[in-house]
């Protein structure tokens, strides 16, 4: 039997519920994947992630390459043996962090040379090296080595970059040896429709088990981002999972799920939690605000997470003010649960053929009467509005 | 029925197993109380504390007085309603932190004036104010306002201070109004046997529901400390709980339990955990040491805590090196469980009349052949060696 497969189980407009089978279990899509940068979701124990319904964790190849090093992780049983999360893992290719965190020194046909942000040593990352590292880390889902150009980039640069990313995809595939890992290709092309189309069509020619929509949520306007998501999900094959990288704002999830995106990841829920903010249907609560100091309500009425079941906003506001680390932990837990509940509710709405109602109810709470055009247009394009 | 009572259930030499009844549940002694300074045990959720067998949490009156303020905690249901821990709480009197953390400005018969370490404002703490604050916080066990003199202090100062502490105890008792809180007196006297005796005898004349041995573990040699513990437990009434404040090193617990101490608290297990160290029967592992980076074993063989059941030393060493907050959290959890297991094993040994064997086995693992004289002498005085 194939170690990987993907089945679409229900559809509503362009939205779909799917089931993705991996060697470490089957997961339901659409789903949000918490980010465990260096092999831990900051401040949260795997058992707590399991309890809130996390299904897949993401780890960053860049961080684990620098520390503790891929051979060490391999020797300790790969991510599954090392980090206490026995369900599926996804690793990125390292390319994005090289651009955003490392001091990139040189990019050429062969790959990228960068300076470690930890100790300054020069490190080369190529498609072959990225795959070797990802094979050592042992995630179920791995990503082709790509370049994610900054926004904005000149058209000529985007074009040269996406062509190189396609050649890197070919090299990534050649370098791959493990049959128990599924390699996803990443389409680029910035916000240029023609380049995005070309990159997507060329990428799907490789007939891969899954595809990522890359290079978005890097500063472009929402209209441009969702025009690209709409285009991408029209071109990507129906029977493969689609992963919108780096996206984690609730409104973006609702719009993208409506267009048929299946997978998401982002540091947003945990980072904003550590900074003292809570995701709620109306948007975001900044717990540093003095008005919460005597607020006896839970963060979110009706939320089933441990934070909401146990603590008041007043207590959480106190923890945030006092710099108590438990504040960021409890907010991170709630924020992840908030996104998981959002995808769970979306799945149910898709199964019941009422994703449009779901999206409109979401928009009513989130935006009131001022639903932004990009949101409505994405939902309309998905057949829900 | 009395809201508080204490029953000694078993004895071995001077060691004893007891049961302390409070309005929020009965607890077994000897027991170690985790410190939740500002209303949270740093990085740990109440459910995790419950899972490792924590029974009573301690909160610091000083910290909660400054932030969020006692009236706010009272309005939110006291510590039990505010902080998610439904079992018994103990609050200290604030005196110790005024000396150690605040910028003390004046101490006189009335009380102490100090400058907040947060915003510099001047705050007065008197016995009356300390009790009022502790009544607002609502802990089950509260402490009389005392002065904890630094070590070393001149005999004249110790003497004047302990006399004032006795007058403050009288005022603390007069100020107390809530029948659902038990007020413990604190004996002082530094390491001067005559002053320690006088302070203890004068304190027990108040016929209180429990007594603390204060002013120790502040820098004095172990011999001096345990001479005072030995003297104190000889003088304190058998039918009341004895609380050795600020003590949390495993070897100190074993020696003090042997002398009949019932309650302990200390930031040591959580603080040393956040700093990257793990308590084990042999002493302490510094996870920053490179030798742990490939060590597949759990922190402590046979430990039933989530950390030991789930993660290797190698992973924990990685988290500590990478500055991942989960490292300090998992080490704190283990360290607290280590102390809880130690007191659980001590209780069982006392019930089975083999505390001496227990202490010798502990010493063999902890010290090897070099058992320090203070440890052996304390155990001998307790009738176990």
XYZ file of C-alpha atoms in Angstrom:
770
model
C 0.000 0.000 0.000
C 1.122 3.536 -0.751
C 2.538 5.289 2.312
C 0.831 8.488 1.152
C -2.509 9.222 -0.343
C -5.073 11.979 -0.326
C -8.799 11.594 -0.668
C -11.297 14.375 -1.083
C -14.257 13.346 1.053
C -16.616 16.255 0.654
C -16.946 19.424 -1.376
C -18.813 22.702 -1.102
C -18.120 25.044 -3.988
C -14.348 24.926 -4.340
C -13.850 24.147 -0.660
C -13.159 20.563 0.251
C -12.669 18.206 3.164
C -9.894 15.735 2.635
C -8.023 12.969 4.322
C -4.258 12.812 4.022
C -2.632 9.478 4.834
C 0.952 9.480 6.077
C 3.203 6.836 7.628
C 2.453 8.398 11.020
C -1.285 8.583 10.726
C -4.123 10.019 8.704
C -5.137 13.641 9.173
C -8.184 15.631 8.187
C -7.966 18.703 6.003
C -8.345 21.667 5.908
C -5.916 21.847 8.797
C -3.595 24.299 10.451
C -0.122 23.039 11.396
C 1.533 24.580 14.493
C 5.144 25.609 13.964
C 7.762 23.868 16.101
C 10.691 25.896 14.844
C 13.584 24.156 16.556
C 11.676 20.974 17.291
C 9.309 22.404 19.901
C 6.183 24.517 19.611
C 7.316 27.275 21.931
C 6.214 26.589 25.489
C 3.758 23.786 24.677
C 4.056 20.114 25.477
C 3.147 17.591 22.770
C 0.377 16.223 25.014
C -1.234 19.665 25.125
C -1.033 19.962 21.350
C -2.670 16.574 21.045
C -5.407 17.642 23.437
C -6.300 20.707 21.361
C -6.498 18.712 18.142
C -3.168 19.455 16.474
C -2.551 16.875 13.770
C 0.702 17.773 12.012
C 3.639 19.771 13.378
C 6.031 21.751 11.245
C 9.733 22.058 11.995
C 12.236 24.342 10.324
C 15.084 22.690 8.482
C 17.199 25.844 8.799
C 17.024 25.881 12.592
C 17.593 22.160 13.040
C 20.439 22.180 10.520
C 22.271 24.724 12.657
C 21.319 23.122 15.964
C 21.373 20.280 16.992
C 22.347 19.213 13.460
C 20.618 16.686 11.209
C 22.886 13.730 12.043
C 22.132 14.098 15.711
C 18.393 14.159 15.069
C 18.720 11.120 12.786
C 20.692 9.215 15.414
C 17.995 9.980 17.964
C 15.242 8.547 15.797
C 14.397 11.514 13.602
C 11.887 14.120 14.654
C 9.395 11.436 15.712
C 11.862 9.888 18.116
C 13.525 13.110 19.147
C 10.804 15.597 19.892
C 7.988 13.666 21.558
C 5.414 14.236 18.799
C 4.526 10.853 17.334
C 2.104 12.095 14.697
C 3.064 13.425 11.274
C 5.719 16.119 10.829
C 6.376 18.476 7.972
C 9.723 20.138 7.374
C 10.265 23.131 5.153
C 13.259 23.265 2.829
C 15.231 25.893 4.735
C 15.160 28.318 1.839
C 12.748 30.760 3.432
C 14.729 31.121 6.667
C 17.962 31.520 4.733
C 16.421 34.597 3.152
C 14.679 35.957 6.226
C 16.986 35.036 9.114
C 20.405 34.070 7.833
C 22.773 36.548 6.355
C 22.525 35.348 2.789
C 25.858 35.717 1.107
C 25.374 34.314 -2.351
C 22.626 32.725 -4.388
C 23.450 31.048 -7.653
C 22.453 28.067 -9.720
C 24.045 25.636 -7.311
C 22.293 26.896 -4.198
C 22.673 29.387 -1.382
C 25.591 30.290 0.854
C 24.617 31.936 4.108
C 26.106 32.916 7.401
C 24.623 31.228 10.456
C 22.741 33.686 12.650
C 24.102 31.755 15.639
C 27.849 31.640 15.169
C 28.595 33.308 11.861
C 29.955 30.227 10.109
C 29.299 29.937 6.376
C 26.887 27.193 5.360
C 25.876 26.079 1.904
C 22.357 24.888 1.217
C 21.590 23.263 -2.119
C 18.601 21.186 -3.214
C 20.653 18.058 -2.571
C 21.717 19.235 0.868
C 18.209 20.358 1.823
C 16.800 16.955 0.931
C 19.618 15.147 2.735
C 18.924 17.201 5.840
C 15.178 16.619 5.558
C 15.773 12.891 5.141
C 17.844 12.912 8.312
C 15.102 14.811 10.151
C 12.638 12.232 8.851
C 9.423 14.250 8.534
C 6.496 12.646 6.706
C 6.051 15.646 4.435
C 9.109 17.392 3.039
C 9.488 20.387 0.769
C 11.492 20.957 -2.386
C 14.268 23.514 -2.054
C 13.007 26.802 -3.449
C 13.681 30.478 -3.485
C 11.048 32.737 -1.990
C 11.703 36.174 -3.517
C 10.950 39.268 -1.440
C 7.943 41.453 -2.190
C 8.146 43.451 -4.337
C 10.656 41.963 -6.794
C 11.228 43.000 -10.425
C 9.499 40.774 -12.950
C 12.820 39.714 -14.468
C 14.023 38.551 -11.068
C 10.797 36.680 -10.336
C 11.018 34.949 -13.680
C 14.654 33.912 -13.336
C 13.975 32.802 -9.764
C 10.970 30.651 -10.589
C 12.857 28.963 -13.409
C 15.697 28.219 -11.024
C 13.219 26.952 -8.419
C 11.887 24.518 -11.054
C 15.407 23.255 -11.743
C 15.916 22.973 -7.969
C 12.703 20.957 -7.753
C 14.075 18.531 -10.323
C 17.318 18.227 -8.361
C 15.366 17.851 -5.088
C 13.451 14.928 -6.582
C 16.620 13.299 -7.893
C 18.262 13.651 -4.500
C 15.344 12.077 -2.658
C 15.859 8.470 -1.555
C 13.364 7.716 1.235
C 10.072 6.186 0.108
C 8.396 7.040 3.393
C 8.525 10.782 2.822
C 6.288 12.730 0.451
C 7.958 15.618 -1.343
C 5.817 18.654 -2.103
C 6.750 21.079 -4.860
C 6.410 24.817 -4.284
C 5.003 27.146 -6.897
C 6.337 30.700 -6.921
C 5.833 33.634 -9.272
C 5.166 36.418 -6.790
C 1.947 38.280 -7.518
C 2.375 38.281 -11.286
C -0.507 36.202 -12.675
C 1.361 35.041 -15.726
C 4.431 33.988 -13.771
C 2.339 32.384 -11.059
C 0.465 30.418 -13.712
C 3.670 29.331 -15.407
C 5.303 28.276 -12.141
C 2.223 26.352 -11.045
C 1.771 24.556 -14.366
C 5.438 23.645 -14.579
C 5.434 22.411 -10.991
C 2.420 20.133 -11.392
C 4.074 18.491 -14.400
C 6.210 16.688 -11.838
C 3.110 14.807 -10.622
C 3.877 15.214 -6.933
C 1.926 14.016 -3.873
C 1.216 17.599 -2.858
C 1.802 21.212 -3.836
C 2.573 24.355 -1.920
C 1.625 27.876 -2.845
C 4.784 29.767 -1.907
C 5.975 33.343 -1.918
C 2.766 34.833 -0.546
C 1.943 36.532 2.769
C 5.274 38.341 2.485
C 3.938 41.898 2.478
C 1.759 42.081 -0.645
C -1.818 43.455 -0.426
C -4.538 40.933 0.412
C -6.167 41.472 -2.986
C -2.971 40.414 -4.733
C -2.435 37.491 -2.409
C -5.909 36.080 -2.879
C -5.863 36.642 -6.626
C -2.843 34.318 -6.606
C -4.492 31.790 -4.292
C -7.563 31.790 -6.523
C -5.455 31.260 -9.628
C -3.349 28.561 -7.979
C -6.207 26.452 -6.683
C -7.810 26.616 -10.138
C -4.677 25.170 -11.684
C -3.629 22.662 -9.039
C -4.959 19.113 -9.419
C -8.066 18.327 -7.419
C -6.702 15.087 -6.048
C -3.602 16.486 -4.351
C -3.344 18.511 -1.143
C -2.635 22.227 -1.456
C -0.581 23.968 1.170
C -0.595 27.754 1.549
C 2.693 28.449 3.304
C 3.060 30.943 6.126
C -0.618 31.816 6.412
C -2.313 31.809 9.784
C -4.664 34.771 10.240
C -8.189 33.438 10.750
C -9.710 35.564 7.986
C -7.036 34.356 5.564
C -7.793 30.755 6.464
C -11.520 31.221 5.872
C -10.954 32.858 2.498
C -8.328 30.313 1.408
C -10.304 27.271 2.591
C -13.169 28.593 0.490
C -10.869 28.434 -2.520
C -9.837 24.861 -1.809
C -6.645 25.210 0.218
C -6.030 22.244 2.517
C -2.970 22.999 4.641
C -1.674 26.034 6.509
C 1.145 26.924 8.869
C 2.212 30.096 10.616
C 3.987 31.245 13.780
C 1.278 33.857 14.199
C -0.923 32.132 16.847
C 2.007 31.251 19.091
C 4.017 34.421 18.545
C 1.072 36.729 19.107
C 0.221 34.667 22.186
C 3.688 35.126 23.633
C 3.320 38.836 22.956
C 0.116 38.883 25.009
C -2.673 38.693 22.439
C -5.576 36.277 22.117
C -7.447 35.311 18.963
C -11.212 35.646 19.328
C -14.047 35.670 16.780
C -14.023 39.476 16.819
C -10.307 39.676 16.071
C -7.608 39.953 18.675
C -7.560 40.915 22.357
C -4.433 42.664 23.599
C -4.261 41.448 27.182
C -1.943 44.323 28.092
C -4.955 46.592 27.885
C -6.007 47.678 31.401
C -9.657 46.969 30.669
C -8.992 43.236 31.008
C -7.618 43.444 34.542
C -11.043 42.924 36.073
C -12.700 40.999 33.269
C -14.019 37.734 34.668
C -14.932 36.234 31.322
C -12.884 33.583 29.556
C -10.916 34.699 26.517
C -13.553 33.264 24.225
C -17.038 32.248 25.256
C -17.679 28.666 24.199
C -14.050 27.734 23.626
C -13.197 24.296 24.985
C -9.463 24.851 25.492
C -7.855 24.488 28.903
C -7.137 28.217 29.055
C -10.758 29.212 28.491
C -12.093 26.444 30.709
C -9.852 27.433 33.615
C -8.862 31.090 33.621
C -10.386 34.554 33.352
C -9.128 37.339 31.136
C -8.240 39.126 34.373
C -5.825 36.387 35.418
C -4.283 36.163 31.962
C -3.928 39.953 31.838
C -2.185 39.786 35.207
C 0.229 37.115 33.976
C 1.040 39.108 30.840
C 1.658 42.284 32.853
C 3.755 40.471 35.425
C 5.875 38.933 32.667
C 4.932 35.459 33.907
C 5.789 32.933 31.192
C 2.566 31.032 31.869
C 0.679 33.935 30.270
C 2.259 33.416 26.857
C 1.879 29.657 27.188
C -1.838 29.782 27.965
C -2.461 32.332 25.206
C -0.510 30.244 22.680
C -2.562 27.212 23.630
C -5.819 29.083 23.167
C -4.736 30.674 19.897
C -3.827 27.314 18.394
C -7.085 25.823 19.599
C -8.891 28.804 18.084
C -7.423 27.999 14.653
C -8.070 24.291 15.080
C -11.695 24.973 15.986
C -11.935 27.234 12.957
C -10.771 24.471 10.604
C -12.964 21.915 12.387
C -16.001 24.148 11.950
C -15.029 24.722 8.328
C -14.826 20.977 7.709
C -18.248 20.464 9.182
C -19.704 23.321 7.150
C -18.189 21.860 3.968
C -19.599 18.430 4.759
C -22.992 19.992 5.330
C -22.813 22.076 2.183
C -23.047 25.408 3.973
C -19.591 26.908 3.716
C -21.103 30.169 2.517
C -23.141 30.491 5.720
C -20.075 29.630 7.731
C -18.011 32.304 5.988
C -20.738 34.921 6.332
C -21.165 34.186 10.029
C -17.407 34.407 10.458
C -17.318 37.707 8.585
C -20.179 39.119 10.644
C -18.275 38.534 13.880
C -14.888 39.473 12.510
C -15.690 42.473 10.322
C -19.207 43.559 11.265
C -20.736 45.436 8.337
C -17.389 46.304 6.795
C -16.493 43.051 5.084
C -13.354 43.813 3.065
C -13.685 43.370 -0.709
C -10.789 40.886 -0.918
C -12.587 38.586 1.517
C -15.918 38.743 -0.285
C -14.271 38.301 -3.663
C -12.320 35.251 -2.538
C -15.469 33.677 -1.128
C -17.427 34.562 -4.271
C -14.716 33.004 -6.435
C -14.956 29.912 -4.266
C -18.678 29.720 -4.969
C -19.792 30.693 -1.474
C -20.908 34.319 -1.653
C -16.361 20.982 62.522
C -13.028 22.782 62.687
C -11.918 24.070 59.284
C -8.336 23.103 60.183
C -6.840 20.169 61.945
C -3.678 18.131 61.856
C -3.351 14.452 62.665
C -0.129 12.547 62.978
C -0.828 9.195 61.357
C 2.493 7.416 61.619
C 5.868 7.904 63.237
C 9.398 6.598 62.737
C 11.870 8.075 65.179
C 11.121 11.788 65.118
C 9.838 11.641 61.535
C 6.116 11.574 61.045
C 3.394 11.260 58.447
C 0.522 13.623 58.974
C -2.706 14.768 57.484
C -3.512 18.455 57.356
C -7.145 19.372 56.832
C -7.960 22.709 55.195
C -11.128 24.247 53.758
C -9.848 23.298 50.282
C -8.952 19.721 50.994
C -6.797 17.473 53.110
C -3.124 17.027 52.281
C -0.515 14.512 53.336
C 2.688 15.534 55.044
C 5.657 15.683 54.770
C 5.085 17.685 51.623
C 6.853 20.131 49.388
C 4.900 23.187 48.235
C 5.739 24.629 44.791
C 6.149 28.393 44.749
C 3.736 30.374 42.595
C 5.326 33.742 43.215
C 2.898 36.047 41.430
C 0.037 33.540 41.366
C 1.592 31.111 38.870
C 4.247 28.443 39.238
C 6.464 29.702 36.452
C 5.602 28.006 33.164
C 3.403 25.273 34.637
C -0.326 24.823 34.306
C -2.315 23.882 37.426
C -3.392 20.643 35.734
C 0.242 19.637 35.329
C 0.928 20.411 38.979
C -2.055 18.282 39.935
C -0.779 15.456 37.739
C 2.621 15.388 39.465
C 1.077 15.302 42.924
C 1.378 18.902 44.077
C -0.955 19.453 47.018
C -0.471 23.023 48.257
C 0.784 26.032 46.297
C 2.524 28.993 47.850
C 2.060 32.562 46.642
C 4.037 35.622 47.683
C 2.108 38.379 49.384
C 4.770 40.916 48.399
C 4.404 40.238 44.671
C 0.621 40.106 44.679
C 0.404 43.233 46.837
C 2.302 45.152 44.168
C 0.548 43.498 41.236
C -2.371 42.937 40.607
C -3.190 44.195 44.126
C -5.090 42.400 46.888
C -8.474 44.005 46.214
C -8.398 42.835 42.630
C -7.590 39.270 43.700
C -10.350 39.385 46.314
C -12.872 40.640 43.769
C -11.930 37.778 41.463
C -12.571 35.155 44.120
C -9.269 35.129 45.962
C -6.386 32.966 44.863
C -8.681 29.951 44.474
C -10.918 31.757 42.035
C -8.183 33.781 40.395
C -5.340 31.428 39.647
C -6.893 28.129 38.576
C -5.558 26.098 41.513
C -8.537 24.866 43.512
C -6.566 23.071 46.218
C -5.067 24.719 49.287
C -2.879 27.814 49.047
C -0.371 29.241 51.479
C 0.702 32.874 51.449
C 3.788 34.215 53.165
C 3.647 37.476 55.074
C 5.619 39.575 52.622
C 8.346 40.300 55.122
C 10.989 38.140 53.511
C 10.609 39.693 50.055
C 10.624 43.192 51.512
C 14.099 42.419 52.829
C 15.391 40.514 49.822
C 13.755 42.216 46.837
C 12.317 45.548 47.837
C 14.453 48.514 48.672
C 13.722 48.555 52.359
C 13.653 52.132 53.582
C 12.760 51.879 57.218
C 11.954 49.221 59.756
C 10.538 50.203 63.112
C 8.068 49.014 65.666
C 5.125 49.808 63.455
C 6.325 47.890 60.414
C 8.373 48.289 57.264
C 8.440 50.968 54.596
C 9.869 49.856 51.278
C 10.175 51.007 47.743
C 8.467 48.839 45.130
C 10.973 47.106 42.865
C 8.498 47.685 40.027
C 7.736 51.382 40.058
C 9.603 52.856 43.017
C 6.533 53.914 44.970
C 6.777 53.756 48.775
C 4.669 51.100 50.433
C 4.159 50.394 54.103
C 3.719 46.864 55.372
C 2.649 46.314 58.959
C 1.326 43.200 60.685
C -2.191 44.579 60.224
C -1.636 45.338 56.568
C 0.005 41.969 55.876
C -2.963 40.139 57.395
C -5.445 42.344 55.538
C -3.671 41.571 52.287
C -3.521 37.860 53.081
C -7.210 37.873 53.923
C -7.931 39.454 50.558
C -5.793 36.842 48.820
C -7.711 34.191 50.728
C -5.119 31.429 51.141
C -5.939 28.559 53.501
C -2.674 28.946 55.383
C -1.377 32.420 56.142
C 1.744 33.606 57.933
C 2.287 36.101 60.715
C 4.243 39.191 59.712
C 7.834 38.703 60.784
C 11.320 39.984 60.232
C 13.839 37.571 58.767
C 17.236 39.004 59.712
C 20.154 38.503 57.342
C 22.916 36.028 58.129
C 25.081 36.852 59.943
C 23.461 39.397 62.256
C 24.780 40.634 65.622
C 23.211 38.922 68.618
C 21.736 42.196 69.860
C 20.003 42.717 66.544
C 18.670 39.155 66.454
C 17.345 39.536 69.942
C 15.612 42.869 69.324
C 14.248 41.525 66.050
C 12.786 38.351 67.504
C 11.122 40.304 70.284
C 9.589 42.623 67.714
C 8.510 39.628 65.632
C 6.700 38.298 68.707
C 4.894 41.616 69.135
C 4.086 41.543 65.417
C 2.675 38.026 65.850
C 0.364 39.316 68.547
C -0.756 42.158 66.287
C -1.142 39.733 63.345
C -3.478 37.583 65.447
C -5.503 40.587 66.581
C -5.851 41.758 62.989
C -7.043 38.402 61.755
C -10.794 38.148 61.103
C -11.402 35.200 58.747
C -12.168 31.891 60.463
C -11.385 29.933 57.294
C -7.701 30.762 57.342
C -5.114 29.246 59.676
C -2.389 31.615 60.847
C 1.049 30.127 61.434
C 3.569 31.825 63.701
C 7.212 32.044 62.652
C 10.038 31.414 65.062
C 13.260 33.333 64.451
C 16.488 33.649 66.407
C 19.048 33.101 63.677
C 21.537 30.378 64.497
C 21.885 31.333 68.147
C 20.535 28.351 70.126
C 19.421 30.404 73.078
C 17.610 32.975 70.955
C 16.105 30.273 68.745
C 14.830 28.506 71.840
C 13.390 31.668 73.279
C 11.691 32.641 70.026
C 10.251 29.157 69.579
C 8.947 28.875 73.144
C 7.419 32.339 73.056
C 5.804 31.623 69.706
C 4.180 28.361 70.744
C 2.613 30.108 73.733
C 0.156 31.541 71.214
C -1.241 28.021 70.633
C -1.405 28.338 66.863
C -2.568 25.800 64.239
C 0.953 25.557 62.843
C 4.474 26.870 63.237
C 7.183 27.893 60.836
C 10.896 27.687 61.380
C 12.065 30.940 59.823
C 15.342 32.709 59.211
C 17.230 29.617 58.031
C 18.668 28.656 54.627
C 19.852 32.248 54.279
C 23.566 31.532 53.941
C 24.504 29.875 57.244
C 26.464 26.571 57.252
C 24.410 23.386 57.086
C 25.613 22.350 60.547
C 24.207 25.545 62.034
C 20.984 25.246 60.099
C 20.305 21.678 61.162
C 21.258 22.362 64.762
C 18.450 24.917 64.708
C 16.011 22.561 62.982
C 16.818 19.877 65.522
C 16.284 22.266 68.419
C 13.073 23.642 66.911
C 11.391 20.324 66.256
C 12.230 19.263 69.799
C 10.426 22.300 71.166
C 7.488 22.533 68.796
C 4.292 20.698 69.802
C 3.868 17.249 68.310
C 0.293 17.860 67.245
C 0.906 20.878 65.028
C 2.469 21.029 61.564
C 6.002 22.387 61.293
C 7.035 24.319 58.225
C 10.693 24.877 57.336
C 10.582 27.958 55.121
C 12.630 28.335 51.957
C 14.123 24.849 52.014
C 14.039 22.719 48.885
C 17.301 20.859 48.292
C 16.576 17.126 48.386
C 19.254 16.381 50.989
C 17.868 19.122 53.227
C 14.390 17.656 52.925
C 15.582 14.185 53.869
C 17.464 15.479 56.908
C 14.620 17.757 58.020
C 11.882 15.156 57.494
C 13.941 12.881 59.709
C 13.707 15.510 62.438
C 9.949 15.828 62.100
C 9.467 18.726 59.694
C 6.194 18.528 57.766
C 6.115 21.335 55.207
C 8.663 22.846 52.818
C 8.730 25.411 50.046
C 11.447 26.738 47.775
C 11.885 28.234 44.306
C 14.884 25.961 43.833
C 13.295 23.163 41.735
C 11.637 25.561 39.298
C 14.440 28.136 39.181
C 17.173 25.566 38.645
C 14.957 23.964 35.990
C 14.608 27.226 34.103
C 18.374 27.582 34.306
C 18.769 24.173 32.647
C 19.379 21.776 35.524
C 17.600 18.586 36.512
C 17.348 17.028 39.962
C 18.333 13.361 40.003
C 19.162 10.957 42.828
C 22.878 11.611 42.270
C 22.463 15.366 42.563
C 21.952 17.672 39.628
C 22.461 17.387 35.866
C 23.446 20.557 34.038
C 21.828 20.024 30.661
C 24.083 22.640 29.114
C 26.886 20.110 29.328
C 27.737 18.789 25.843
C 27.796 15.206 27.085
C 24.000 15.185 27.190
C 23.531 16.076 23.523
C 23.490 12.431 22.487
C 22.229 10.881 25.701
C 19.128 8.846 24.925
C 18.209 8.170 28.523
C 15.449 9.975 30.392
C 16.531 12.506 33.005
C 15.881 10.005 35.766
C 15.399 6.286 35.276
C 12.142 5.204 36.891
C 10.644 8.685 37.162
C 6.975 8.742 36.203
C 6.772 12.406 35.190
C 5.724 13.446 31.698
C 9.216 14.750 30.959
C 10.920 11.470 31.804
C 8.212 9.393 30.148
C 8.425 11.344 26.893
C 11.826 12.923 26.272
C 15.504 12.058 26.240
C 18.255 14.051 27.891
C 19.456 14.761 24.352
C 16.230 16.525 23.421
C 16.124 18.465 26.681
C 19.769 19.464 26.241
C 18.901 20.678 22.749
C 15.978 22.760 24.058
C 18.143 24.305 26.768
C 20.900 25.168 24.268
C 18.451 26.553 21.761
C 16.885 28.749 24.439
C 13.515 27.077 23.825
C 11.203 27.864 26.741
C 9.863 24.313 26.703
C 13.227 23.169 28.099
C 12.829 25.099 31.340
C 9.192 24.065 31.576
C 9.901 20.340 31.224
C 12.823 20.542 33.658
C 10.715 22.448 36.198
C 8.019 19.809 35.919
C 10.496 17.010 36.487
C 12.219 18.787 39.368
C 8.954 19.315 41.202
C 7.953 15.722 40.601
C 11.371 14.659 41.894
C 10.704 16.432 45.199
C 7.144 15.118 45.371
C 8.382 11.580 44.794
C 10.971 12.133 47.497
C 8.330 13.134 50.053
C 6.027 10.310 48.898
C 8.810 7.785 49.379
C 9.603 9.327 52.753
C 5.978 8.986 53.848
C 5.933 5.361 52.869
C 9.230 4.699 54.641
C 7.889 6.353 57.791
C 4.693 4.310 57.647
C 6.768 1.170 57.262
C 9.138 2.140 60.072
C 12.235 2.214 57.857
C 13.104 5.882 57.519
C 16.701 5.104 58.419
C 17.024 2.734 55.460
C 15.390 5.302 53.248
C 17.817 8.007 54.352
C 20.846 5.728 53.973
C 19.783 4.688 50.479
C 19.256 8.323 49.606
C 22.682 9.221 50.989
C 24.356 6.380 49.104
C 23.065 7.692 45.784
C 23.511 11.339 46.612
C 26.828 11.370 48.434
C 28.442 7.983 47.786
C 30.882 7.225 50.586
C 31.294 10.850 51.590
C 28.148 11.417 53.614
C 28.552 14.882 55.128
C 28.607 15.024 58.931
C 25.659 17.444 59.148
C 23.465 14.973 57.266
C 24.456 11.999 59.396
C 24.092 14.004 62.600
C 20.628 15.238 61.685
C 19.512 11.700 60.881
C 21.098 10.393 64.082
C 19.290 13.074 66.091
C 16.080 12.006 64.425
C 16.655 8.444 65.579
C 17.423 7.026 62.121
C 21.207 6.586 61.924
